[in-house]
GROMACS .gro file of C-alpha atoms in nm:
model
  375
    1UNK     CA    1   4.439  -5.821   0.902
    2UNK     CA    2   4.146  -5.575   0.881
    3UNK     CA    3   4.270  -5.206   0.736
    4UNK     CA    4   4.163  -4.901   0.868
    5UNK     CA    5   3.956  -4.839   0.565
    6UNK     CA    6   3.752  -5.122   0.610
    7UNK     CA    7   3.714  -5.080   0.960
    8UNK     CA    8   3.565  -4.703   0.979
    9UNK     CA    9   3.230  -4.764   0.786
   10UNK     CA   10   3.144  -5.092   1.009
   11UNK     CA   11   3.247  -4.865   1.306
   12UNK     CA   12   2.994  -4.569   1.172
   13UNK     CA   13   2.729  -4.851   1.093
   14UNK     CA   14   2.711  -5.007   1.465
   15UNK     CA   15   2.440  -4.877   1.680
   16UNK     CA   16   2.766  -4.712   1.865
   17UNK     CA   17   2.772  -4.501   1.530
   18UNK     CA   18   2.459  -4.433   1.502
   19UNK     CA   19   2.396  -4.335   1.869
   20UNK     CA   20   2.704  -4.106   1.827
   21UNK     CA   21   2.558  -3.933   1.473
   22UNK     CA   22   2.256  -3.888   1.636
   23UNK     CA   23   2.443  -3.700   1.977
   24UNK     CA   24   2.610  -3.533   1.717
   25UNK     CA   25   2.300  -3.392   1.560
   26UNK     CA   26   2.118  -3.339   1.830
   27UNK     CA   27   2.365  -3.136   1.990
   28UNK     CA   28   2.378  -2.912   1.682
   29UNK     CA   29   2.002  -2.860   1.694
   30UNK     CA   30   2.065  -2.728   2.062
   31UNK     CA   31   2.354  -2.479   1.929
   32UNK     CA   32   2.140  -2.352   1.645
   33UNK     CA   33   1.843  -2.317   1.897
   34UNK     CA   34   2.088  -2.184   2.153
   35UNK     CA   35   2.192  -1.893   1.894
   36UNK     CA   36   1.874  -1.836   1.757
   37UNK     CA   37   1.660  -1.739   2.117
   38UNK     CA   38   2.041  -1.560   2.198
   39UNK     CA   39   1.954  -1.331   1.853
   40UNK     CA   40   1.611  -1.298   1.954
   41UNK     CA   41   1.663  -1.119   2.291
   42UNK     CA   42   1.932  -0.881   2.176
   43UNK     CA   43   1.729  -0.759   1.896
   44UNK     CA   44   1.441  -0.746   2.203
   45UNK     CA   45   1.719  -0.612   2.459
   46UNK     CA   46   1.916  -0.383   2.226
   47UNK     CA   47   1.733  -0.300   1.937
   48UNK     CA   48   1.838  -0.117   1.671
   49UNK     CA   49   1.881   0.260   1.659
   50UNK     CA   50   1.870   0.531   1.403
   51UNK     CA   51   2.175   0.717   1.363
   52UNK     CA   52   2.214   1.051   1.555
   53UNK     CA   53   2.311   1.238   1.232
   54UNK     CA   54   2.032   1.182   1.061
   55UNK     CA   55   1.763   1.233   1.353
   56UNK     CA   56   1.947   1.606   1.408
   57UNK     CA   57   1.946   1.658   1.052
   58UNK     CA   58   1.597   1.586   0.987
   59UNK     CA   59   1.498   1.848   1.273
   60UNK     CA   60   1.742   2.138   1.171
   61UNK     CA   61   1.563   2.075   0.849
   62UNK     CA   62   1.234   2.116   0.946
   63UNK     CA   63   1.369   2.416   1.113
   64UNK     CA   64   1.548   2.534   0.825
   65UNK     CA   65   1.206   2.526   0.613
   66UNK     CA   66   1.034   2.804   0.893
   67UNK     CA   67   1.352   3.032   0.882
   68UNK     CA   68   1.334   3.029   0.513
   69UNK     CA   69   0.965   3.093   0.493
   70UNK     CA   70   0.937   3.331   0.768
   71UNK     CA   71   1.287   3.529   0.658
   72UNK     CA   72   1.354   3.497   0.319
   73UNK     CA   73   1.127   3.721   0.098
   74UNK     CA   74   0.903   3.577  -0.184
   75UNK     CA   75   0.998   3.674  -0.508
   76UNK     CA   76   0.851   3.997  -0.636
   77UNK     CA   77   0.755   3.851  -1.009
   78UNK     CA   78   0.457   3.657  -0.813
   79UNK     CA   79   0.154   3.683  -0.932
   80UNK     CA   80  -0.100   3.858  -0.730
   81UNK     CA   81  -0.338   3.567  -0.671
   82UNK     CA   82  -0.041   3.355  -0.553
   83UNK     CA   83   0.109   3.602  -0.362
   84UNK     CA   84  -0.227   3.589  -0.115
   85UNK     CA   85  -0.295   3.270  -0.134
   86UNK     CA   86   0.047   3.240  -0.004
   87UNK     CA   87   0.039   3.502   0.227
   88UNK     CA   88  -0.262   3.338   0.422
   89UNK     CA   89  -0.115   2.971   0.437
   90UNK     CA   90   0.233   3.076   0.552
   91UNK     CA   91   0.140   3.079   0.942
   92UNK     CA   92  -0.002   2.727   0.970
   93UNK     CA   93   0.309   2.588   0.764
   94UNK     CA   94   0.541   2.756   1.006
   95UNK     CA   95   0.396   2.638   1.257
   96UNK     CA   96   0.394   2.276   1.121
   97UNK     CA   97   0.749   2.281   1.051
   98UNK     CA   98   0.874   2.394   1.395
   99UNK     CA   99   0.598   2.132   1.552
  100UNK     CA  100   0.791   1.875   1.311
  101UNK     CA  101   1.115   1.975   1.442
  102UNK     CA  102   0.975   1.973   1.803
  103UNK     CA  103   0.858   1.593   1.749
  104UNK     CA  104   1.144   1.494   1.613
  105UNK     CA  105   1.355   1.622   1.943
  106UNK     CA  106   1.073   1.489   2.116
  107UNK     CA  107   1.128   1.139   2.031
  108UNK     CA  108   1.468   1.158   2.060
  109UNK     CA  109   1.516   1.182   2.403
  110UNK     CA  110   1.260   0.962   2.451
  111UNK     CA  111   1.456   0.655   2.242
  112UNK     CA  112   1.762   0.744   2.541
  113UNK     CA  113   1.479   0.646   2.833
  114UNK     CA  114   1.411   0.255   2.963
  115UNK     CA  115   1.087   0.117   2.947
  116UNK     CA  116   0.795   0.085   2.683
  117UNK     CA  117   0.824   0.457   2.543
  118UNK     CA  118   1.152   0.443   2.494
  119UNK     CA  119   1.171   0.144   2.272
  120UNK     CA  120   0.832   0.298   2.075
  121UNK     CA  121   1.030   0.598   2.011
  122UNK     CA  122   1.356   0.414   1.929
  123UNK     CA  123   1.127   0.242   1.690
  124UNK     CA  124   0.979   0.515   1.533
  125UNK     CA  125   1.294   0.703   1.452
  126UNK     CA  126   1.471   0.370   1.337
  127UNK     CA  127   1.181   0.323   1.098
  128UNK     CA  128   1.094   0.720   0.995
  129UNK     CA  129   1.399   0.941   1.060
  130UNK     CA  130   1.535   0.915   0.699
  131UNK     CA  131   1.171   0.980   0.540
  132UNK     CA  132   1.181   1.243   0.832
  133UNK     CA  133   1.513   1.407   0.688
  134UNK     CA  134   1.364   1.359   0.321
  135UNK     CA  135   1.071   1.519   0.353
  136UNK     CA  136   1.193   1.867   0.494
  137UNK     CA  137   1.462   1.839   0.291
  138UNK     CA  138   1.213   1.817  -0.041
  139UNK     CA  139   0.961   2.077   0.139
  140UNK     CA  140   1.275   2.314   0.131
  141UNK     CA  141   1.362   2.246  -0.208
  142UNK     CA  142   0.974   2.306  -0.349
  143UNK     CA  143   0.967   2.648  -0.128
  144UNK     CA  144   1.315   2.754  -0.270
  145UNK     CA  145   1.240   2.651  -0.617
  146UNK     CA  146   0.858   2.836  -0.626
  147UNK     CA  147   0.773   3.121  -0.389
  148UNK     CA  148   1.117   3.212  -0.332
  149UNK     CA  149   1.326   3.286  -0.664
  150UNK     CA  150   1.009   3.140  -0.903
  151UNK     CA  151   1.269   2.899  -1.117
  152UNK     CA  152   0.970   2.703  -1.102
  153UNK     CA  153   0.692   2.971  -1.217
  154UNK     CA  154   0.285   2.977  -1.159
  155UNK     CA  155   0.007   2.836  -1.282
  156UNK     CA  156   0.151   2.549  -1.330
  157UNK     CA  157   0.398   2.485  -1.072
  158UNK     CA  158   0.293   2.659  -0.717
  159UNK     CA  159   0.431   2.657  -0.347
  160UNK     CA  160   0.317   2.440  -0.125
  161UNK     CA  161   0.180   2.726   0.111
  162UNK     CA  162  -0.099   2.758  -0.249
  163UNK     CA  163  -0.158   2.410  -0.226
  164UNK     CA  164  -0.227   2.419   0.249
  165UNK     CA  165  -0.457   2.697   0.145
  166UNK     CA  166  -0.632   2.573  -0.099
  167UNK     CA  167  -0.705   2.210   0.110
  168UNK     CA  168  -0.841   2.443   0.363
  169UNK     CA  169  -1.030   2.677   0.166
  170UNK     CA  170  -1.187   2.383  -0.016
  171UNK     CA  171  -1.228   2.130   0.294
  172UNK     CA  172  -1.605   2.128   0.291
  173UNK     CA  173  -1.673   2.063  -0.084
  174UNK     CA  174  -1.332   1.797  -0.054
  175UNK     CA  175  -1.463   1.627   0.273
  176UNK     CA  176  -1.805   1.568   0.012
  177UNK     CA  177  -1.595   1.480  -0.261
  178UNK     CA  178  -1.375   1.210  -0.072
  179UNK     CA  179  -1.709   1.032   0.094
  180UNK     CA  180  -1.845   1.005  -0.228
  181UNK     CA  181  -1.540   0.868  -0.402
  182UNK     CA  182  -1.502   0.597  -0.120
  183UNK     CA  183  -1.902   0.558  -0.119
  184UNK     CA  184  -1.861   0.501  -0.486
  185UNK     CA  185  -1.527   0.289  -0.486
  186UNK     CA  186  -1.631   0.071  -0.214
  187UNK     CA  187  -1.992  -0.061  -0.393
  188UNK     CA  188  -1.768  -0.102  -0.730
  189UNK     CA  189  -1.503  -0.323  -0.570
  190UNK     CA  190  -1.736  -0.539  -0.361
  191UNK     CA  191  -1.898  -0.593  -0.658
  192UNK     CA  192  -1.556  -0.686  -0.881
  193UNK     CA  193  -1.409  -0.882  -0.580
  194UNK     CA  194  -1.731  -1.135  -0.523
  195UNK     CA  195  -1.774  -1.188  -0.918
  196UNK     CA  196  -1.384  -1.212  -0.943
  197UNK     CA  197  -1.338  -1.463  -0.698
  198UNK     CA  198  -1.674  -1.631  -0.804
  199UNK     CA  199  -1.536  -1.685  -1.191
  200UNK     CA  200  -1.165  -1.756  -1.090
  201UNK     CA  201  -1.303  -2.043  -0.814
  202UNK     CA  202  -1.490  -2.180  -1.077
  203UNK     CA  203  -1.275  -2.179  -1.388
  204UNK     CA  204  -1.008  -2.304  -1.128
  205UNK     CA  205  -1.168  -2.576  -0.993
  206UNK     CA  206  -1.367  -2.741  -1.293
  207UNK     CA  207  -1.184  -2.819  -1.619
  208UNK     CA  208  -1.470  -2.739  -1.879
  209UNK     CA  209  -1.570  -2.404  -1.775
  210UNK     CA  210  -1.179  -2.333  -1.772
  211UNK     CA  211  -1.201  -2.418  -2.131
  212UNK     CA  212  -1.424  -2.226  -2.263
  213UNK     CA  213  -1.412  -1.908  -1.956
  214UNK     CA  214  -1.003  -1.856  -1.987
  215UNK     CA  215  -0.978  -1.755  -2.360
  216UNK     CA  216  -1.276  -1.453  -2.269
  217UNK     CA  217  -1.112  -1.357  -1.971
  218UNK     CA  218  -0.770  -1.310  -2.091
  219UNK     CA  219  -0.912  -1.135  -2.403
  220UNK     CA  220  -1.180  -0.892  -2.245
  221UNK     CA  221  -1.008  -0.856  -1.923
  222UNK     CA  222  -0.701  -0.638  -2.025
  223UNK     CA  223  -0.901  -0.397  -2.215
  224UNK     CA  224  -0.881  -0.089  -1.986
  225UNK     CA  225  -1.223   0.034  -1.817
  226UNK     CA  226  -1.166   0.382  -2.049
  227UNK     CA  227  -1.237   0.159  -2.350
  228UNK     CA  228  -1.619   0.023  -2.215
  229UNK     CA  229  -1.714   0.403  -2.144
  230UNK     CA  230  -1.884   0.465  -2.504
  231UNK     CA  231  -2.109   0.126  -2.412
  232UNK     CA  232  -2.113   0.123  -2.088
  233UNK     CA  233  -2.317   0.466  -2.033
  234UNK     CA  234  -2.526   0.371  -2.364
  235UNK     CA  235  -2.592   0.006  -2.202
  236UNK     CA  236  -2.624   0.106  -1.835
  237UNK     CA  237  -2.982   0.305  -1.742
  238UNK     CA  238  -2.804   0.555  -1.500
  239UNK     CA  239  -2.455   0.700  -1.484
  240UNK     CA  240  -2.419   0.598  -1.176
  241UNK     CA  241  -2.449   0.220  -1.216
  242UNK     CA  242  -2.237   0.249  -1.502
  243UNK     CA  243  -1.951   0.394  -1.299
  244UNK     CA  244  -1.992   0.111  -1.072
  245UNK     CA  245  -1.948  -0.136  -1.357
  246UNK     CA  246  -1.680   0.011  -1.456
  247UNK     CA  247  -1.498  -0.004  -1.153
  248UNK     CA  248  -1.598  -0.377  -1.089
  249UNK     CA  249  -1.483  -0.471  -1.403
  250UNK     CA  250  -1.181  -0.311  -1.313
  251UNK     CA  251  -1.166  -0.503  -0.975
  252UNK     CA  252  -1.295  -0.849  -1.152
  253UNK     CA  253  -1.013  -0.900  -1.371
  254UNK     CA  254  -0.698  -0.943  -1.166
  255UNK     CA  255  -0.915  -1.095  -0.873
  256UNK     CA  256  -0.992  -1.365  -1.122
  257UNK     CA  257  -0.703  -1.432  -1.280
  258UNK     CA  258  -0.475  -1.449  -0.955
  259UNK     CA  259  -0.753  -1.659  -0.790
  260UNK     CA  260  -0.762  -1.880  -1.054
  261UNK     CA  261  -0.380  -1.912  -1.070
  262UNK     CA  262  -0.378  -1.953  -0.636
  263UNK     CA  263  -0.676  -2.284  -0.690
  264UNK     CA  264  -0.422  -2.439  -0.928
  265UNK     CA  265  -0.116  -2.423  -0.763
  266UNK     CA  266  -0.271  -2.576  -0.440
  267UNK     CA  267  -0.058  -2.885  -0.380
  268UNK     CA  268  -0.244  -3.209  -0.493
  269UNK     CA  269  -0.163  -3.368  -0.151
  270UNK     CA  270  -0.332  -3.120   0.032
  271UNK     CA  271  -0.670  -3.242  -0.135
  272UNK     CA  272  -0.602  -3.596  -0.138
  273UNK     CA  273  -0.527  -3.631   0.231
  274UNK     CA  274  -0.830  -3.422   0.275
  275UNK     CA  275  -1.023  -3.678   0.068
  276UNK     CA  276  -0.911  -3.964   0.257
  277UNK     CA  277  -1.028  -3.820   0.573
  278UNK     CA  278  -1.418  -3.779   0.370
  279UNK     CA  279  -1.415  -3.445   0.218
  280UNK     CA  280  -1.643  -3.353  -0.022
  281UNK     CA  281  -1.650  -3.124  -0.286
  282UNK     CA  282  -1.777  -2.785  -0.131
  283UNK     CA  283  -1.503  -2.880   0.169
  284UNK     CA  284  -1.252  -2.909  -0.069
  285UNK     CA  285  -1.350  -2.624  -0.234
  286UNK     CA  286  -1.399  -2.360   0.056
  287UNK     CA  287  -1.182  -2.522   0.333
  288UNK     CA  288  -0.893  -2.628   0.119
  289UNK     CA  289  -0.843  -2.468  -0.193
  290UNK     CA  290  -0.942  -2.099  -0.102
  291UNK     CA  291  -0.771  -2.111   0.206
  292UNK     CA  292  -0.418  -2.205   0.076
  293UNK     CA  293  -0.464  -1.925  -0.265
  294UNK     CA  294  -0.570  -1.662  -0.039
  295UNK     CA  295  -0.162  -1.521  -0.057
  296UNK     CA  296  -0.248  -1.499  -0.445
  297UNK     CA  297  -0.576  -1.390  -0.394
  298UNK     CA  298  -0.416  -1.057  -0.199
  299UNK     CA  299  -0.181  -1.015  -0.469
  300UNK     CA  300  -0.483  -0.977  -0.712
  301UNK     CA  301  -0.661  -0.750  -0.478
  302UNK     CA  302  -0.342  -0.515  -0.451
  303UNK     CA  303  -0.375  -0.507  -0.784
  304UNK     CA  304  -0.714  -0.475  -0.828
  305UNK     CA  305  -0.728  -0.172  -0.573
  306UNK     CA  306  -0.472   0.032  -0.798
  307UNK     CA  307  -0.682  -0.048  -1.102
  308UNK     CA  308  -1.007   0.053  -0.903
  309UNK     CA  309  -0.867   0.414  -0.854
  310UNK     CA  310  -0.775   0.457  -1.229
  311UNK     CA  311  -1.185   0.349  -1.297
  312UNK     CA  312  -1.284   0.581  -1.000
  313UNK     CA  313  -1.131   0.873  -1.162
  314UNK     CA  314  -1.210   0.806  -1.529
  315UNK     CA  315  -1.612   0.712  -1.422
  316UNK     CA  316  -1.691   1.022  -1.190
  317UNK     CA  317  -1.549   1.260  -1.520
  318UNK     CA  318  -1.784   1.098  -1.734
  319UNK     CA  319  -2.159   1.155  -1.591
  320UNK     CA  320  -2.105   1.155  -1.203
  321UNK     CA  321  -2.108   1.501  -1.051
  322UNK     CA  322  -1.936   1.411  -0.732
  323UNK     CA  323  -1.638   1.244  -0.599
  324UNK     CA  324  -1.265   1.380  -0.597
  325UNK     CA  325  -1.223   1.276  -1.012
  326UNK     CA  326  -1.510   1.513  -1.019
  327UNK     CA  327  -1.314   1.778  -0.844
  328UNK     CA  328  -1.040   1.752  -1.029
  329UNK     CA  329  -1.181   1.820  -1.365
  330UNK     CA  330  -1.396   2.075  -1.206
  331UNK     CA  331  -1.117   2.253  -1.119
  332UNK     CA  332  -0.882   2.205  -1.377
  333UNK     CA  333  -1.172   2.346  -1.636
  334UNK     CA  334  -1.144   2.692  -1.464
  335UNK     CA  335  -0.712   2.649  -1.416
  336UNK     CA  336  -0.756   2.688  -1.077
  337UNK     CA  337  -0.357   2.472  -1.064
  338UNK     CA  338  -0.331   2.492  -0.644
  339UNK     CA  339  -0.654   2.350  -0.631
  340UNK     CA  340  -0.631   2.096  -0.887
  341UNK     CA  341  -0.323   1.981  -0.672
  342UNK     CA  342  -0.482   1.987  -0.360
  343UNK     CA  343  -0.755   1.718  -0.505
  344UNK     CA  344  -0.445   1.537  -0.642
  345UNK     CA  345  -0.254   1.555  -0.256
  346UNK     CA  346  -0.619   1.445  -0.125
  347UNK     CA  347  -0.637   1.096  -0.337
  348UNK     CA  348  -0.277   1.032  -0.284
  349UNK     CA  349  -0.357   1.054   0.087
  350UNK     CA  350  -0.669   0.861   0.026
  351UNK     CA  351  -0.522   0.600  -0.226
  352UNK     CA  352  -0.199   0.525   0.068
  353UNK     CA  353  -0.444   0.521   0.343
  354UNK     CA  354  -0.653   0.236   0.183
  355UNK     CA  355  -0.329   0.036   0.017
  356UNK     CA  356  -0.157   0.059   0.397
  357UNK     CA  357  -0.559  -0.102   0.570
  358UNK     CA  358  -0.543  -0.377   0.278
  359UNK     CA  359  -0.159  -0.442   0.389
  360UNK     CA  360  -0.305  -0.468   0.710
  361UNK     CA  361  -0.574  -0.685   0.678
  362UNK     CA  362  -0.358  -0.923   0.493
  363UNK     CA  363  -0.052  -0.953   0.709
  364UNK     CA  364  -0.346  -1.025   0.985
  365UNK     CA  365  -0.520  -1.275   0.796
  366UNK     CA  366  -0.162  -1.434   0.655
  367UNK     CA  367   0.015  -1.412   0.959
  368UNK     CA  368   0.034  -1.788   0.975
  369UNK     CA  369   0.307  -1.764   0.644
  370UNK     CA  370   0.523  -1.519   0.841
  371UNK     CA  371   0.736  -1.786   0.941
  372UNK     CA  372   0.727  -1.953   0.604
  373UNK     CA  373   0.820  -1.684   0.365
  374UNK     CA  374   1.073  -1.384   0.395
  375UNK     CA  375   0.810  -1.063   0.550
   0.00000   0.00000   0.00000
């Protein structure tokens, strides 16, 4: 007589078995499916909201920074030269504050309405209301700390009202400066990113220029562009060119090394099967390989980018009379502090604004790994 034990695995081995592992699975794929689209529309239907605390706290802060400005008196130990510069800033930050404040309320009754607006704004606040709440919160602190009861004394430290005034005051010579630093930056990483990606293609893709490229590159390439500017602007005809090498070299490093590293972690399978269908070597080269490092190629131009600034600002305070590193050193020569910090604020701004476009760019261009890796 046949035991139970023996007769379970011929019962899961029939095609009755198999037809029944196979429902089985096939049924799970429709729950997981089934609770996957359900997910999707109530993050679509209902989506997520940003607490009501925090959106009221962000706008009585922002309202809390005009009282304090308009109400509280600036401290009497402030220098004259602060005191105006102060004194002709404070109405536009008021106004600022209370138009922050006014937004924020703004958008909050929008995120209670139906419809397209309402789940922009319930977006918005989800995403911004705690940098919202931060950054009056900070704003407050700085005013407190500076033009209020000076624990934080001039030149060095200043109030931010210094700092609105001084942006405006200097917005024609800045608007120059910033067009030449991007002018400037722009032809210098061009240049790095086509000779980076040109060396780490080729050092990735042929073994005996690896050999003898790899060993110079990871030598030379570290050396920081600060070291090169004794040879550079002896080597280099105008001072101009030689901030641009500069910069490029600081671009060409990390663009080559990361490109490299992206050619030789392509799978091997992805080349083979590509052979097999005919594929030559440019195809392989430019269709296959390049494609499939481009996520490490971005990671070298992220890095790269940072880099670039540091080169920027070194090059233009070595030989080129323009550009915000220009500005800075201009101003810091004659301790004019509010305006030294206003250059700083500027490339900040400028330095975000480009790192945010790159972001951009490469979420577009890699949008087809969204649903590979963990955005």
């Amino acid at each position: 007589m046949t035991s139970q034990v023996e007769v379970a695995p011929a019962l899961a081995n029939s095609p009755a078995g198999v037809d029944a592992r196979d429902e089985n699975d096939a049924g799970s794929a429709r729950i997981a499916l089934r609770h996957r689209v359900g997910e999707a529309l109530s993050r679509s239907t209902q989506p997520v909201r940003a607490g009501a605390v925090l959106i009221a706290a962000g706008a009585i802060a922002w309202l809390a920074l005009a009282a304090v400005i308009v109400f509280v008196p600036d401290s009497s130990a402030l220098p004259q030269r602060d005191a105006g510069y102060i004194e002709r800033a404070t109405p536009f930050v008021v106004v600022a504050a209370l138009v922050l404040a006014a937004i924020t309320v703004a958008l909050w009754v929008a995120s209670a309405t139906r419809g397209r607006v309402g789940r922009w704004a319930t977006q918005r606040l989800a995403h911004g209301a705690a940098w919202n709440f931060g950054a009056a919160v900070w704003l407050l602190f700085w005013e407190l700390t500076t033009a209020k009861t000076m624990i934080f004394a001039p030149p060095y430290l200043v109030a931010p009202q210094e700092i609105v005034e001084r942006l405006w005051d200097s917005r024609l010579i800045l608007a120059e400066s910033v067009g030449n630093s991007l002018l400037l930056l722009a032809v210098g990483f061009v240049v790095g990113l086509i000779a980076g990606l040109a060396t780490g293609i080729t050092i990735g893709w042929f073994k005996a220029v690896n050999y003898w490229v790899h060993p110079i590159l990871i030598f030379i390439g570290p050396i920081p562009a600060l070291a090169w500017v004794p040879i550079v602007f002896v080597l280099v005809p105008t001072a101009y060119l030689g901030a641009v090498f500069m910069i490029a070299l600081s671009v060409w490093f990390p663009i080559s090394v990361l490109t490299r590293a992206g050619i030789l972690s392509v799978p091997r399978s992805y080349f083979d099967v590509a052979q097999t269908l005919g594929a030559k070597g440019p195809f392989l080269v430019f269709r296959i390989g390049l494609p499939a490092a481009l996520p490490s190629i971005f990671t070298g131009a992220f890095m790269a980018l940072g880099a670039s600034f540091a080169a920027l600002v070194v090059a233009e305070n070595f030989g080129v009379n323009a550009g915000l590193g220009w500005f800075l050193n201009w101003k810091k020569s004659f301790g004019d502090f509010p305006g030294l910090y206003a250059g700083i604020v500027l490339l900040v701004l400028v330095c975000g604004l480009l790192l945010t476009a790159l972001f951009k760019v490469r979420n577009y261009v890699l949008r087809w790994e969204k649903e590979l890796t963990r955005w």
